[in-house]
JSON list of C-alpha atoms in Angstrom, two decimals:
[
{"chain": "C", "resi": 926, "resn": "MET", "atom": "CA", "xyz": [2.28, 27.61, -21.25]},
{"chain": "C", "resi": 927, "resn": "ILE", "atom": "CA", "xyz": [-0.21, 24.52, -21.47]},
{"chain": "C", "resi": 928, "resn": "GLN", "atom": "CA", "xyz": [0.99, 22.42, -23.98]},
{"chain": "C", "resi": 929, "resn": "VAL", "atom": "CA", "xyz": [0.22, 18.88, -26.01]},
{"chain": "C", "resi": 930, "resn": "VAL", "atom": "CA", "xyz": [1.94, 15.39, -25.60]},
{"chain": "C", "resi": 931, "resn": "LYS", "atom": "CA", "xyz": [2.67, 14.31, -28.92]},
{"chain": "C", "resi": 932, "resn": "ASP", "atom": "CA", "xyz": [2.68, 10.18, -28.76]},
{"chain": "C", "resi": 933, "resn": "LYS", "atom": "CA", "xyz": [6.14, 8.95, -28.40]},
{"chain": "C", "resi": 934, "resn": "GLU", "atom": "CA", "xyz": [6.14, 10.60, -25.67]},
{"chain": "C", "resi": 935, "resn": "LEU", "atom": "CA", "xyz": [3.01, 10.12, -23.80]},
{"chain": "C", "resi": 936, "resn": "ILE", "atom": "CA", "xyz": [4.07, 6.09, -24.02]},
{"chain": "C", "resi": 937, "resn": "GLN", "atom": "CA", "xyz": [6.83, 7.22, -22.00]},
{"chain": "C", "resi": 938, "resn": "ILE", "atom": "CA", "xyz": [4.37, 9.13, -19.28]},
{"chain": "C", "resi": 939, "resn": "LEU", "atom": "CA", "xyz": [2.27, 5.59, -19.56]},
{"chain": "C", "resi": 940, "resn": "SER", "atom": "CA", "xyz": [4.78, 3.26, -19.47]},
{"chain": "C", "resi": 941, "resn": "SER", "atom": "CA", "xyz": [7.06, 5.05, -16.66]},
{"chain": "C", "resi": 942, "resn": "ASN", "atom": "CA", "xyz": [5.00, 5.36, -13.77]},
{"chain": "C", "resi": 943, "resn": "TYR", "atom": "CA", "xyz": [2.40, 2.41, -11.56]},
{"chain": "C", "resi": 944, "resn": "ILE", "atom": "CA", "xyz": [0.40, 4.73, -10.21]},
{"chain": "C", "resi": 945, "resn": "GLY", "atom": "CA", "xyz": [-2.61, 5.38, -11.69]},
{"chain": "C", "resi": 946, "resn": "TYR", "atom": "CA", "xyz": [-6.24, 7.23, -11.35]},
{"chain": "C", "resi": 947, "resn": "LEU", "atom": "CA", "xyz": [-8.54, 5.13, -12.60]},
{"chain": "C", "resi": 948, "resn": "GLY", "atom": "CA", "xyz": [-12.69, 6.28, -13.33]},
{"chain": "C", "resi": 949, "resn": "TYR", "atom": "CA", "xyz": [-15.83, 5.00, -13.44]},
{"chain": "C", "resi": 950, "resn": "ILE", "atom": "CA", "xyz": [-19.18, 5.39, -13.56]},
{"chain": "C", "resi": 951, "resn": "PHE", "atom": "CA", "xyz": [-20.87, 3.23, -11.19]},
{"chain": "C", "resi": 952, "resn": "GLN", "atom": "CA", "xyz": [-24.84, 4.19, -10.16]},
{"chain": "C", "resi": 953, "resn": "SER", "atom": "CA", "xyz": [-24.89, 7.49, -13.12]},
{"chain": "C", "resi": 954, "resn": "ARG", "atom": "CA", "xyz": [-21.67, 9.41, -10.74]},
{"chain": "C", "resi": 955, "resn": "PRO", "atom": "CA", "xyz": [-18.20, 9.56, -11.43]},
{"chain": "C", "resi": 956, "resn": "PHE", "atom": "CA", "xyz": [-15.67, 7.52, -9.13]},
{"chain": "C", "resi": 957, "resn": "VAL", "atom": "CA", "xyz": [-12.21, 8.90, -10.15]},
{"chain": "C", "resi": 958, "resn": "VAL", "atom": "CA", "xyz": [-9.85, 6.27, -7.37]},
{"chain": "C", "resi": 959, "resn": "PRO", "atom": "CA", "xyz": [-6.22, 5.43, -7.75]},
{"chain": "C", "resi": 960, "resn": "ILE", "atom": "CA", "xyz": [-4.86, 1.80, -9.00]},
{"chain": "C", "resi": 961, "resn": "THR", "atom": "CA", "xyz": [-1.61, 0.30, -9.55]},
{"chain": "C", "resi": 962, "resn": "TYR", "atom": "CA", "xyz": [-0.78, -0.08, -12.97]},
{"chain": "C", "resi": 963, "resn": "TYR", "atom": "CA", "xyz": [1.63, -0.90, -16.34]},
{"chain": "C", "resi": 964, "resn": "TYR", "atom": "CA", "xyz": [1.43, -0.72, -19.62]},
{"chain": "C", "resi": 965, "resn": "CYS", "atom": "CA", "xyz": [1.52, -3.08, -21.81]},
{"chain": "C", "resi": 966, "resn": "LYS", "atom": "CA", "xyz": [3.48, -1.92, -25.65]},
{"chain": "C", "resi": 967, "resn": "GLU", "atom": "CA", "xyz": [2.89, -5.37, -26.90]},
{"chain": "C", "resi": 968, "resn": "ASN", "atom": "CA", "xyz": [-0.63, -4.68, -26.62]},
{"chain": "C", "resi": 969, "resn": "ASN", "atom": "CA", "xyz": [-1.12, -1.73, -26.80]},
{"chain": "C", "resi": 970, "resn": "CYS", "atom": "CA", "xyz": [-3.65, -1.78, -23.11]},
{"chain": "C", "resi": 971, "resn": "ILE", "atom": "CA", "xyz": [-3.68, -0.96, -18.87]},
{"chain": "C", "resi": 972, "resn": "ILE", "atom": "CA", "xyz": [-2.98, -3.82, -17.05]},
{"chain": "C", "resi": 973, "resn": "GLY", "atom": "CA", "xyz": [-4.15, -3.97, -13.84]},
{"chain": "C", "resi": 974, "resn": "TYR", "atom": "CA", "xyz": [-5.74, -6.15, -11.42]},
{"chain": "C", "resi": 975, "resn": "THR", "atom": "CA", "xyz": [-8.33, -5.61, -8.35]},
{"chain": "C", "resi": 976, "resn": "GLU", "atom": "CA", "xyz": [-10.71, -8.07, -6.31]},
{"chain": "C", "resi": 977, "resn": "GLY", "atom": "CA", "xyz": [-14.66, -7.79, -6.56]},
{"chain": "C", "resi": 978, "resn": "GLY", "atom": "CA", "xyz": [-16.59, -5.10, -5.26]},
{"chain": "C", "resi": 979, "resn": "GLN", "atom": "CA", "xyz": [-18.19, -2.26, -5.77]},
{"chain": "C", "resi": 980, "resn": "LYS", "atom": "CA", "xyz": [-15.66, -1.04, -9.24]},
{"chain": "C", "resi": 981, "resn": "THR", "atom": "CA", "xyz": [-15.71, -4.35, -10.40]},
{"chain": "C", "resi": 982, "resn": "MET", "atom": "CA", "xyz": [-19.79, -3.98, -9.71]},
{"chain": "C", "resi": 983, "resn": "ALA", "atom": "CA", "xyz": [-19.69, -1.49, -12.68]},
{"chain": "C", "resi": 984, "resn": "MET", "atom": "CA", "xyz": [-16.98, -1.88, -15.37]},
{"chain": "C", "resi": 985, "resn": "ARG", "atom": "CA", "xyz": [-18.24, -5.21, -15.41]},
{"chain": "C", "resi": 986, "resn": "LYS", "atom": "CA", "xyz": [-22.10, -3.32, -15.80]},
{"chain": "C", "resi": 987, "resn": "ASN", "atom": "CA", "xyz": [-20.64, 0.16, -18.60]},
{"chain": "C", "resi": 988, "resn": "ASN", "atom": "CA", "xyz": [-16.96, -0.98, -19.53]},
{"chain": "C", "resi": 989, "resn": "PHE", "atom": "CA", "xyz": [-16.25, 2.56, -20.72]},
{"chain": "C", "resi": 990, "resn": "VAL", "atom": "CA", "xyz": [-13.51, 4.02, -18.50]},
{"chain": "C", "resi": 991, "resn": "SER", "atom": "CA", "xyz": [-10.62, 5.94, -18.48]},
{"chain": "C", "resi": 992, "resn": "LEU", "atom": "CA", "xyz": [-7.53, 6.28, -16.61]},
{"chain": "C", "resi": 993, "resn": "GLU", "atom": "CA", "xyz": [-5.33, 9.16, -15.16]},
{"chain": "C", "resi": 994, "resn": "VAL", "atom": "CA", "xyz": [-1.50, 9.33, -14.93]},
{"chain": "C", "resi": 995, "resn": "ALA", "atom": "CA", "xyz": [0.03, 12.73, -13.70]},
{"chain": "C", "resi": 996, "resn": "GLU", "atom": "CA", "xyz": [3.99, 13.63, -13.25]},
{"chain": "C", "resi": 997, "resn": "ILE", "atom": "CA", "xyz": [4.27, 16.64, -11.02]},
{"chain": "C", "resi": 998, "resn": "GLN", "atom": "CA", "xyz": [7.28, 18.94, -10.22]},
{"chain": "C", "resi": 999, "resn": "SER", "atom": "CA", "xyz": [4.96, 22.40, -8.93]},
{"chain": "C", "resi": 1000, "resn": "PRO", "atom": "CA", "xyz": [2.14, 23.40, -10.50]},
{"chain": "C", "resi": 1001, "resn": "SER", "atom": "CA", "xyz": [4.44, 25.49, -13.47]},
{"chain": "C", "resi": 1002, "resn": "ASN", "atom": "CA", "xyz": [6.15, 22.07, -14.21]},
{"chain": "C", "resi": 1003, "resn": "TRP", "atom": "CA", "xyz": [3.86, 18.83, -14.24]},
{"chain": "C", "resi": 1004, "resn": "ARG", "atom": "CA", "xyz": [2.87, 16.19, -17.58]},
{"chain": "C", "resi": 1005, "resn": "SER", "atom": "CA", "xyz": [-0.54, 14.52, -17.78]},
{"chain": "C", "resi": 1006, "resn": "VAL", "atom": "CA", "xyz": [-1.70, 11.53, -19.27]},
{"chain": "C", "resi": 1007, "resn": "LEU", "atom": "CA", "xyz": [-5.64, 10.02, -20.05]},
{"chain": "C", "resi": 1008, "resn": "VAL", "atom": "CA", "xyz": [-6.84, 6.81, -21.35]},
{"chain": "C", "resi": 1009, "resn": "HIS", "atom": "CA", "xyz": [-9.98, 6.25, -22.76]},
{"chain": "C", "resi": 1010, "resn": "GLY", "atom": "CA", "xyz": [-10.95, 2.52, -23.21]},
{"chain": "C", "resi": 1011, "resn": "GLU", "atom": "CA", "xyz": [-12.61, -0.49, -21.94]},
{"chain": "C", "resi": 1012, "resn": "TYR", "atom": "CA", "xyz": [-12.81, -2.81, -19.93]},
{"chain": "C", "resi": 1013, "resn": "GLU", "atom": "CA", "xyz": [-12.21, -6.05, -20.33]},
{"chain": "C", "resi": 1014, "resn": "GLU", "atom": "CA", "xyz": [-11.58, -9.26, -17.14]},
{"chain": "C", "resi": 1015, "resn": "LEU", "atom": "CA", "xyz": [-9.26, -11.35, -18.05]},
{"chain": "C", "resi": 1016, "resn": "SER", "atom": "CA", "xyz": [-9.22, -15.37, -17.62]},
{"chain": "C", "resi": 1017, "resn": "GLY", "atom": "CA", "xyz": [-7.22, -19.28, -17.29]},
{"chain": "C", "resi": 1018, "resn": "ILE", "atom": "CA", "xyz": [-3.78, -18.72, -17.99]},
{"chain": "C", "resi": 1019, "resn": "ASP", "atom": "CA", "xyz": [-3.66, -15.38, -19.89]},
{"chain": "C", "resi": 1020, "resn": "ALA", "atom": "CA", "xyz": [-4.88, -13.81, -16.68]},
{"chain": "C", "resi": 1021, "resn": "LYS", "atom": "CA", "xyz": [-2.25, -15.84, -15.34]},
{"chain": "C", "resi": 1022, "resn": "TYR", "atom": "CA", "xyz": [0.70, -14.42, -17.46]},
{"chain": "C", "resi": 1023, "resn": "TYR", "atom": "CA", "xyz": [-0.82, -10.35, -17.46]},
{"chain": "C", "resi": 1024, "resn": "LEU", "atom": "CA", "xyz": [-0.40, -10.48, -13.93]},
{"chain": "C", "resi": 1025, "resn": "HIS", "atom": "CA", "xyz": [3.48, -12.99, -13.27]},
{"chain": "C", "resi": 1026, "resn": "ASP", "atom": "CA", "xyz": [4.15, -9.57, -16.23]},
{"chain": "C", "resi": 1027, "resn": "PHE", "atom": "CA", "xyz": [2.70, -7.25, -13.80]},
{"chain": "C", "resi": 1028, "resn": "SER", "atom": "CA", "xyz": [4.54, -7.68, -11.12]},
{"chain": "C", "resi": 1029, "resn": "ILE", "atom": "CA", "xyz": [8.34, -8.18, -13.66]},
{"chain": "C", "resi": 1030, "resn": "CYS", "atom": "CA", "xyz": [7.31, -4.55, -14.56]},
{"chain": "C", "resi": 1031, "resn": "ILE", "atom": "CA", "xyz": [5.77, -2.80, -11.75]},
{"chain": "C", "resi": 1032, "resn": "LYS", "atom": "CA", "xyz": [9.59, -3.94, -9.47]},
{"chain": "C", "resi": 1033, "resn": "GLU", "atom": "CA", "xyz": [11.54, -2.92, -12.55]},
{"chain": "C", "resi": 1034, "resn": "ILE", "atom": "CA", "xyz": [10.30, 0.52, -12.84]},
{"chain": "C", "resi": 1035, "resn": "ILE", "atom": "CA", "xyz": [10.22, 0.76, -9.70]},
{"chain": "C", "resi": 1036, "resn": "ARG", "atom": "CA", "xyz": [13.86, -0.43, -9.53]},
{"chain": "C", "resi": 1037, "resn": "LYS", "atom": "CA", "xyz": [15.03, 2.89, -11.87]},
{"chain": "C", "resi": 1038, "resn": "LYS", "atom": "CA", "xyz": [12.96, 5.32, -10.24]},
{"chain": "C", "resi": 1039, "resn": "GLU", "atom": "CA", "xyz": [12.41, 4.43, -6.99]},
{"chain": "C", "resi": 1040, "resn": "LEU", "atom": "CA", "xyz": [16.23, 2.81, -6.42]},
{"chain": "C", "resi": 1041, "resn": "LYS", "atom": "CA", "xyz": [13.84, -0.39, -4.45]},
{"chain": "C", "resi": 1042, "resn": "ASP", "atom": "CA", "xyz": [14.56, -3.79, -5.20]},
{"chain": "C", "resi": 1043, "resn": "LEU", "atom": "CA", "xyz": [11.35, -6.00, -4.52]},
{"chain": "C", "resi": 1044, "resn": "HIS", "atom": "CA", "xyz": [10.61, -9.49, -4.50]},
{"chain": "C", "resi": 1045, "resn": "PHE", "atom": "CA", "xyz": [6.80, -10.02, -4.39]},
{"chain": "C", "resi": 1046, "resn": "ILE", "atom": "CA", "xyz": [3.85, -8.23, -5.53]},
{"chain": "C", "resi": 1047, "resn": "SER", "atom": "CA", "xyz": [2.91, -7.69, -0.84]},
{"chain": "C", "resi": 1048, "resn": "GLU", "atom": "CA", "xyz": [5.89, -5.33, -1.57]},
{"chain": "C", "resi": 1049, "resn": "PHE", "atom": "CA", "xyz": [4.13, -2.11, -4.18]},
{"chain": "C", "resi": 1050, "resn": "SER", "atom": "CA", "xyz": [0.47, -3.61, -3.92]},
{"chain": "C", "resi": 1051, "resn": "SER", "atom": "CA", "xyz": [-1.24, -2.80, -1.02]},
{"chain": "C", "resi": 1052, "resn": "LYS", "atom": "CA", "xyz": [-3.83, -5.48, -1.51]},
{"chain": "C", "resi": 1053, "resn": "ILE", "atom": "CA", "xyz": [-3.38, -9.20, -0.49]},
{"chain": "C", "resi": 1054, "resn": "TYR", "atom": "CA", "xyz": [-5.62, -11.23, -1.24]},
{"chain": "C", "resi": 1055, "resn": "ASP", "atom": "CA", "xyz": [-6.67, -13.92, 1.03]},
{"chain": "C", "resi": 1056, "resn": "ASP", "atom": "CA", "xyz": [-10.24, -15.29, -0.70]},
{"chain": "C", "resi": 1057, "resn": "GLY", "atom": "CA", "xyz": [-8.51, -16.25, -3.58]},
{"chain": "C", "resi": 1058, "resn": "GLU", "atom": "CA", "xyz": [-7.35, -15.40, -7.00]},
{"chain": "C", "resi": 1059, "resn": "PRO", "atom": "CA", "xyz": [-7.29, -12.17, -7.69]},
{"chain": "C", "resi": 1060, "resn": "ILE", "atom": "CA", "xyz": [-9.74, -10.69, -11.22]},
{"chain": "C", "resi": 1061, "resn": "VAL", "atom": "CA", "xyz": [-6.92, -9.76, -13.05]},
{"chain": "C", "resi": 1062, "resn": "PHE", "atom": "CA", "xyz": [-8.58, -6.89, -16.30]},
{"chain": "C", "resi": 1063, "resn": "GLN", "atom": "CA", "xyz": [-6.87, -4.98, -19.12]},
{"chain": "C", "resi": 1064, "resn": "ILE", "atom": "CA", "xyz": [-8.76, -1.22, -20.59]},
{"chain": "C", "resi": 1065, "resn": "LYS", "atom": "CA", "xyz": [-8.30, -1.35, -24.74]},
{"chain": "C", "resi": 1066, "resn": "ILE", "atom": "CA", "xyz": [-7.50, 1.45, -25.12]},
{"chain": "C", "resi": 1067, "resn": "ASN", "atom": "CA", "xyz": [-9.59, 4.03, -27.60]},
{"chain": "C", "resi": 1068, "resn": "GLU", "atom": "CA", "xyz": [-7.56, 7.47, -26.70]},
{"chain": "C", "resi": 1069, "resn": "ILE", "atom": "CA", "xyz": [-4.80, 8.86, -25.76]},
{"chain": "C", "resi": 1070, "resn": "THR", "atom": "CA", "xyz": [-4.26, 12.23, -25.21]},
{"chain": "C", "resi": 1071, "resn": "GLY", "atom": "CA", "xyz": [-1.73, 14.16, -23.14]},
{"chain": "C", "resi": 1072, "resn": "ARG", "atom": "CA", "xyz": [-1.14, 17.30, -21.69]},
{"chain": "C", "resi": 1073, "resn": "LYS", "atom": "CA", "xyz": [2.40, 19.38, -19.94]},
{"chain": "C", "resi": 1074, "resn": "ARG", "atom": "CA", "xyz": [3.01, 22.51, -18.57]},
{"chain": "C", "resi": 1075, "resn": "LYS", "atom": "CA", "xyz": [6.76, 23.58, -18.13]},
{"chain": "C", "resi": 1076, "resn": "ASN", "atom": "CA", "xyz": [8.47, 27.03, -16.87]}
]
């Protein structure tokens, strides 16, 4: 039986994971791509980073996005959260602060879940920036919903 995930469990799922699927619209078509993220409890937002490209251009044009996070054990045992919100780029000191916080939080999640001790952002993110600074962004959360199934 599929059930609704309640508030505390929604936040727990978002807080204890770091891979999600970002949904956005580009040229009137929906796209979904995996991203590394962290949930900032303090500001109730999702923090991520990227480089310039299709995804960035699309989100600048239409800033309404979604992020799906799932924990799947089997077809009859899973939890899923869907965040709807607004993309906003961060700059200057804010971007540096959140990128630093992002790195620390992701390393801690990986240490707890995967029992790995990482030292550098390149150890958990495939994006290595040779051409300058990454684009740091937040998704201001408008709505969080979730479903789960456990038999």
